[in-house]
Short mmCIF file of C-alpha atoms and ligand atoms in Angstrom, two decimals:
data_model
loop_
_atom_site.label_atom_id
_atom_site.label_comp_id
_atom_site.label_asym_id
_atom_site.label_seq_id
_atom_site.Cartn_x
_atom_site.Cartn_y
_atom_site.Cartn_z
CA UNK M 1 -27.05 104.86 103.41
CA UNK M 2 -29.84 103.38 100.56
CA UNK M 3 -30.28 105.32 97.53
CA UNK M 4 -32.49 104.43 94.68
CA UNK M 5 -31.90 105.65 91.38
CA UNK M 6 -35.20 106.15 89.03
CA UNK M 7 -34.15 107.28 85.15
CA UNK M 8 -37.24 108.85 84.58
CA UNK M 9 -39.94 111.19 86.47
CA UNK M 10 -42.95 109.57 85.33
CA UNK M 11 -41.77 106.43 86.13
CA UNK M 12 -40.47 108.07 89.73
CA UNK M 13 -43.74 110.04 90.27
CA UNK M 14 -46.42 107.60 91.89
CA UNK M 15 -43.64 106.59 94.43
CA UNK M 16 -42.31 110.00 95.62
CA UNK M 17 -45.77 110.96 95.97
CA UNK M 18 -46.19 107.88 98.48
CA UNK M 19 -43.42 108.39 100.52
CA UNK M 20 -44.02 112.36 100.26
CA UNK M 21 -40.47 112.51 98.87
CA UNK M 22 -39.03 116.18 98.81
CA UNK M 23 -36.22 117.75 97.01
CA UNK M 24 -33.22 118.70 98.31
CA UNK M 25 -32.64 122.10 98.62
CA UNK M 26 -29.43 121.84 96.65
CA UNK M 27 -29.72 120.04 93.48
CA UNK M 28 -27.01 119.04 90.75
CA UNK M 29 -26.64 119.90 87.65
CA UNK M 30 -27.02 116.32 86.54
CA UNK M 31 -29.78 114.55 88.42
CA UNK M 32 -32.77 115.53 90.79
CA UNK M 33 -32.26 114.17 94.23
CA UNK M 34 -35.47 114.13 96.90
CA UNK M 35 -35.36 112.59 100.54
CA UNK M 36 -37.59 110.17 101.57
CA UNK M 37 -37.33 108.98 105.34
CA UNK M 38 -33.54 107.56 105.31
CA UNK M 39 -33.72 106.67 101.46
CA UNK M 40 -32.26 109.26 99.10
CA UNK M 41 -34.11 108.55 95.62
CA UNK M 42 -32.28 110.36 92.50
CA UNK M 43 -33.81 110.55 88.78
CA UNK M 44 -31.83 111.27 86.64
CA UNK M 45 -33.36 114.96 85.78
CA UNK M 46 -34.08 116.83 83.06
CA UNK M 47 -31.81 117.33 79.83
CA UNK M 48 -30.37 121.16 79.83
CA UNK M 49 -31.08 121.19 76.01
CA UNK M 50 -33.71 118.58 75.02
CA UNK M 51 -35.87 119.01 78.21
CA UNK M 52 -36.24 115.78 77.94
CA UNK M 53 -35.03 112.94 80.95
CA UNK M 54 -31.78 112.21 80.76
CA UNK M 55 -32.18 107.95 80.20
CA UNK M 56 -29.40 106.03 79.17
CA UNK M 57 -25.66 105.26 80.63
CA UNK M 58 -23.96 108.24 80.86
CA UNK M 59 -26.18 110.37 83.53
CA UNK M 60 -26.69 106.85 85.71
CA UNK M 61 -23.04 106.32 85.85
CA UNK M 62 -22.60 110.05 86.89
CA UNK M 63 -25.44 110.09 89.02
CA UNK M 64 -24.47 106.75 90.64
CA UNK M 65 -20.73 108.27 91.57
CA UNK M 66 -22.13 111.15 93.31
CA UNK M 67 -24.47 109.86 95.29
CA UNK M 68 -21.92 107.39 96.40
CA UNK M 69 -18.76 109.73 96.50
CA UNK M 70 -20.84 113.17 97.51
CA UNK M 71 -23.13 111.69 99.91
CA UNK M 72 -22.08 108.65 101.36
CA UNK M 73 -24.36 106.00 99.96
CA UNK M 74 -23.27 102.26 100.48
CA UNK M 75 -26.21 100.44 98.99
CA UNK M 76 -27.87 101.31 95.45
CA UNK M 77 -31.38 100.08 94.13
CA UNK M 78 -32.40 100.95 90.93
CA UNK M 79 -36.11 100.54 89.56
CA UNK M 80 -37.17 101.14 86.27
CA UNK M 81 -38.97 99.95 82.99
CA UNK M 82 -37.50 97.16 80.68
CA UNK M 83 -38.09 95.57 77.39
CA UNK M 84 -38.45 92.20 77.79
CA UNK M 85 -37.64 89.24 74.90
CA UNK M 86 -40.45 87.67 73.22
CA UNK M 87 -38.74 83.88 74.31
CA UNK M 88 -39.21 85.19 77.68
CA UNK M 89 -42.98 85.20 77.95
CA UNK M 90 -43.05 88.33 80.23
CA UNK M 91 -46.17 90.16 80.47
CA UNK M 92 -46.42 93.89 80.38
CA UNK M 93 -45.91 95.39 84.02
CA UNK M 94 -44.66 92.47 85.30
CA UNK M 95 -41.58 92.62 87.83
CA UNK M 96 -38.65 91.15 88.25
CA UNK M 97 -35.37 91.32 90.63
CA UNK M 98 -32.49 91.36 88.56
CA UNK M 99 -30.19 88.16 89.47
CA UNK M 100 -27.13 87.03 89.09
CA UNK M 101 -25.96 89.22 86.12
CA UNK M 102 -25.88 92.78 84.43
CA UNK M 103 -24.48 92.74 81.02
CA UNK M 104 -23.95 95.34 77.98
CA UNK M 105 -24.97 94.37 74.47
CA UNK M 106 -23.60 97.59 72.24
CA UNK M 107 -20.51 97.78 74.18
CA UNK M 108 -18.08 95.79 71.39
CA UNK M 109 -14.37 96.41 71.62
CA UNK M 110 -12.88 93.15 69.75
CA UNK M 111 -9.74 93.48 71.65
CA UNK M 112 -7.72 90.89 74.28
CA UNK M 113 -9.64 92.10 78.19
CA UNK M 114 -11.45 95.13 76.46
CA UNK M 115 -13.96 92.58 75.14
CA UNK M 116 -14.69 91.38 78.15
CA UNK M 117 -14.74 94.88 79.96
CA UNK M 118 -17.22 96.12 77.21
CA UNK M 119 -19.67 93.42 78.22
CA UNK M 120 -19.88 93.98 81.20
CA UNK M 121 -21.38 91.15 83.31
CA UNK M 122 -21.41 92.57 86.59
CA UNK M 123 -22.92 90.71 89.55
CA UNK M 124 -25.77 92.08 90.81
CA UNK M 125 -26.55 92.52 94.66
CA UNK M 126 -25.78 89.07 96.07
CA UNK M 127 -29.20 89.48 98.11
CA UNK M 128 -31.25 89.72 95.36
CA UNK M 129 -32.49 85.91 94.79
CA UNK M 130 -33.43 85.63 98.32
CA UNK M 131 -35.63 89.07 98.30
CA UNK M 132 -37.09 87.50 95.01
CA UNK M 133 -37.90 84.29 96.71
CA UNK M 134 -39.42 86.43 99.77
CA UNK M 135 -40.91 88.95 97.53
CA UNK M 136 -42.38 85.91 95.58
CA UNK M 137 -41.04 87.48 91.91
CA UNK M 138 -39.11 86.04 89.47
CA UNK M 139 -35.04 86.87 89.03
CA UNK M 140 -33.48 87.53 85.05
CA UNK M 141 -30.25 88.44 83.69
CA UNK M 142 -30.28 92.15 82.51
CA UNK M 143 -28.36 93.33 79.43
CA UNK M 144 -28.07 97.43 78.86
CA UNK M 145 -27.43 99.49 75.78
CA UNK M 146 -27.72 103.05 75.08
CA UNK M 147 -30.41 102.37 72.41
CA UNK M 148 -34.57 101.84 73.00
CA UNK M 149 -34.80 100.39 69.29
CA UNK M 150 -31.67 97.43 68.76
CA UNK M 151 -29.48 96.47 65.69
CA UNK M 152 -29.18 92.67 64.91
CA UNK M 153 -26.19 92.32 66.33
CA UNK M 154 -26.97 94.19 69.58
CA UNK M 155 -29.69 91.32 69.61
CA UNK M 156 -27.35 88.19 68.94
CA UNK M 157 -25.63 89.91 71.99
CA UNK M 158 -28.24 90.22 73.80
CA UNK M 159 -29.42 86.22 73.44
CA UNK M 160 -25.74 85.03 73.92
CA UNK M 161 -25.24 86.80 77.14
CA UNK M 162 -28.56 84.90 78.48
CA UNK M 163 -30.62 87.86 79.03
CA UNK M 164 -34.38 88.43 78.91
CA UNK M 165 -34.75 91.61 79.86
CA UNK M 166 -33.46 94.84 78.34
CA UNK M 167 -32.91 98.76 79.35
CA UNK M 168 -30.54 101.71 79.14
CA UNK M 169 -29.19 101.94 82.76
CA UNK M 170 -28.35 99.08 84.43
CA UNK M 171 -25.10 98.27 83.13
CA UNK M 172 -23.72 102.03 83.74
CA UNK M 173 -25.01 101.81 87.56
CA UNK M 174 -23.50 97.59 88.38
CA UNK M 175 -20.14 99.32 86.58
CA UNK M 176 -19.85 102.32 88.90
CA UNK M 177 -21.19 100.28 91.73
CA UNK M 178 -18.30 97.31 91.17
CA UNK M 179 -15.86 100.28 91.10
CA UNK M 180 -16.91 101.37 94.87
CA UNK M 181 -17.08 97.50 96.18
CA UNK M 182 -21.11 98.09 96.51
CA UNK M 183 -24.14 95.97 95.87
CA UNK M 184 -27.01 96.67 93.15
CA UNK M 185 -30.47 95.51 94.08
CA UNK M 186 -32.50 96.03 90.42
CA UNK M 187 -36.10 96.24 89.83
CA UNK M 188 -37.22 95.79 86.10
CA UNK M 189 -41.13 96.46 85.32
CA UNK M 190 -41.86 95.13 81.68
CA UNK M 191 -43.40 97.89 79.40
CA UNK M 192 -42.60 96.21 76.07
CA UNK M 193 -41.71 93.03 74.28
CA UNK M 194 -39.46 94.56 72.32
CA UNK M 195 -38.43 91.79 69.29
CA UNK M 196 -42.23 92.43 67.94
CA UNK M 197 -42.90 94.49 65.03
CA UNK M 198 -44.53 96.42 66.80
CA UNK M 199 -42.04 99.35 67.73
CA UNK M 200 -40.94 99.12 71.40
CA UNK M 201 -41.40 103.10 71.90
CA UNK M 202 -44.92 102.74 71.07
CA UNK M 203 -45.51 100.08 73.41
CA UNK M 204 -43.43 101.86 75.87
CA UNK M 205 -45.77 104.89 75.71
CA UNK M 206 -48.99 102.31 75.60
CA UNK M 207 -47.86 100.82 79.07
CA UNK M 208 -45.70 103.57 81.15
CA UNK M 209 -48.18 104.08 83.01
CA UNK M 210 -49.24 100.34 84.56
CA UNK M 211 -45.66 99.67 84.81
CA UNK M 212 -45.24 102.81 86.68
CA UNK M 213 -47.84 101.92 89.27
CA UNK M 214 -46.23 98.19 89.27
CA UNK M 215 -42.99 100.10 90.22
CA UNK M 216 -44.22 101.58 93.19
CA UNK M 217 -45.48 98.89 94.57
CA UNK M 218 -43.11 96.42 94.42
CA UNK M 219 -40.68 99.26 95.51
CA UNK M 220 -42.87 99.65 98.65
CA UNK M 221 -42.89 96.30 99.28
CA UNK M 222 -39.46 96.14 99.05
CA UNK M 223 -39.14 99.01 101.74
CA UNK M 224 -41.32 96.82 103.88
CA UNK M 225 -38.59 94.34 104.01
CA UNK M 226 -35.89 96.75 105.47
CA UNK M 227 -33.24 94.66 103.26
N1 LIG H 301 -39.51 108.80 76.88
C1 LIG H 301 -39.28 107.99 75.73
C2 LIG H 301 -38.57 106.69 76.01
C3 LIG H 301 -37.57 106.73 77.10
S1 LIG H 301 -36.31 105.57 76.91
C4 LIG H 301 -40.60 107.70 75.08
O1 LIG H 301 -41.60 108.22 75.54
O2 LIG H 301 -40.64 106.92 74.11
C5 LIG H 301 -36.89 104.18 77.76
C6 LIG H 301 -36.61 104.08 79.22
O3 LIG H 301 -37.24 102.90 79.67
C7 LIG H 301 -35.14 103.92 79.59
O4 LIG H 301 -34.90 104.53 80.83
C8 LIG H 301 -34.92 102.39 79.62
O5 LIG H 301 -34.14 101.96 80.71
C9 LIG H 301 -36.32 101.80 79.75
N2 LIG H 301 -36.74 100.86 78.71
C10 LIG H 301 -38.02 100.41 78.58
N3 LIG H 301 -38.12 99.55 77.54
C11 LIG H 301 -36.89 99.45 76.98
C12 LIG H 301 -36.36 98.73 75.85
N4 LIG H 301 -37.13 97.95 75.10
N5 LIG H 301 -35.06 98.88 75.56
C13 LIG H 301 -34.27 99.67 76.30
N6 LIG H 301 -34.72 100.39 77.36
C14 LIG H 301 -36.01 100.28 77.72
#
């Protein structure tokens, strides 16, 4: 079984609308599942004390284990928003597939193996280049970090490990997925270039919504393909 793993509801919202997505009548404490047709699509819900969504590592990698280990799901695709790199002359709401790698950039453990394992560099689904080359979109190397702003060093990271687009999940969901033996398909939509001066939340907030509708189309499109 396919599930597809949205952080946030306003990103999610155009596309459960479209495939009339509704929610299970048992929901987790971490997480908001909905069916749609075969595909079950989580977010990852709503913060108990913030009230706000619950972005960033910890509820992906959660949410990612349950729906694998709870309810059987073999395949994960994950579509969100990214900042992209200035170098990388993205343009805002543009999509990519995420291909070959997933890395972290604020995961530093100077230590013999642990280095390595806090960087991550997880392979992403092995059929992602040739969807890409179908789906006529361009493939980059993701890098993840807990943070929307980013130190210097978590961009010197960032550069080295060849990466041009950044966000705050995809490195938590390749890990869990690697663990279980089963492939990632990401879907990045740009909302920001985020080494401008101008701050990437407020370009974030400027562009949510294009990148959202970007998002549900290519994520129809991909549906089209049956991959
Ligand atoms: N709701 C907040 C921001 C949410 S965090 C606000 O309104 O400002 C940003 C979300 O979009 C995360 O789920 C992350 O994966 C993605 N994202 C978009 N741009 C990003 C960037 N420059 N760096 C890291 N994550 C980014």
């Amino acid at each position: 079984m396919r599930a597809l793993y949205i952080a946030m509801q306003a990103e999610a919202q155009g596309l459960l609308e479209a495939l009339d997505a509704q929610p299970l009548p048992e929901q987790p404490v971490i997480g908001t599942y909905y069916q749609a047709g075969d595909w079950l699509i989580a977010t990852s819900g709503k913060d108990r004390t913030t009230g706000v969504d619950c972005v960033g590592t910890e509820p992906a990698a959660l949410i990612a284990n349950d729906l694998i280990t709870r309810h059987g799901v073999t395949s994960l695709l994950n579509a969100g928003t990214c900042g992209a790199h200035s170098s990388s002359e993205a343009e805002i709401a543009q999509a990519f597939l995420i291909s070959p790698t997933i890395f972290n950039h604020d995961h530093r453990i100077p230590l013999p193996r642990f280095d390595e394992f806090g960087r991550g560099s997880h392979p992403a689904s092995p059929e992602a280049a040739s969807l890409a080359s179908q789906l006529d979109l361009p493939t980059a190397i993701l890098s993840s970090g807990n943070s929307l702003d980013h130190t210097e060093r978590d961009l010197e990271i960032f550069l080295a490990n060849g990466a041009r687009l950044k966000d705050m999940e995809g490195s938590a969901l390749a890990w869990v997925c690697r663990q279980h033996d089963i492939p990632l398909l990401c879907l990045k939509i740009v909302t920001d270039i985020f080494d401008l001066p101008h701050p990437a939340a407020a370009q974030f907030e400027a562009n949510l919504a294009a990148a959202s509708e970007r998002l549900t189309h290519e994520v129809l499109r991909l549906r089209e393909l049956d991959f």
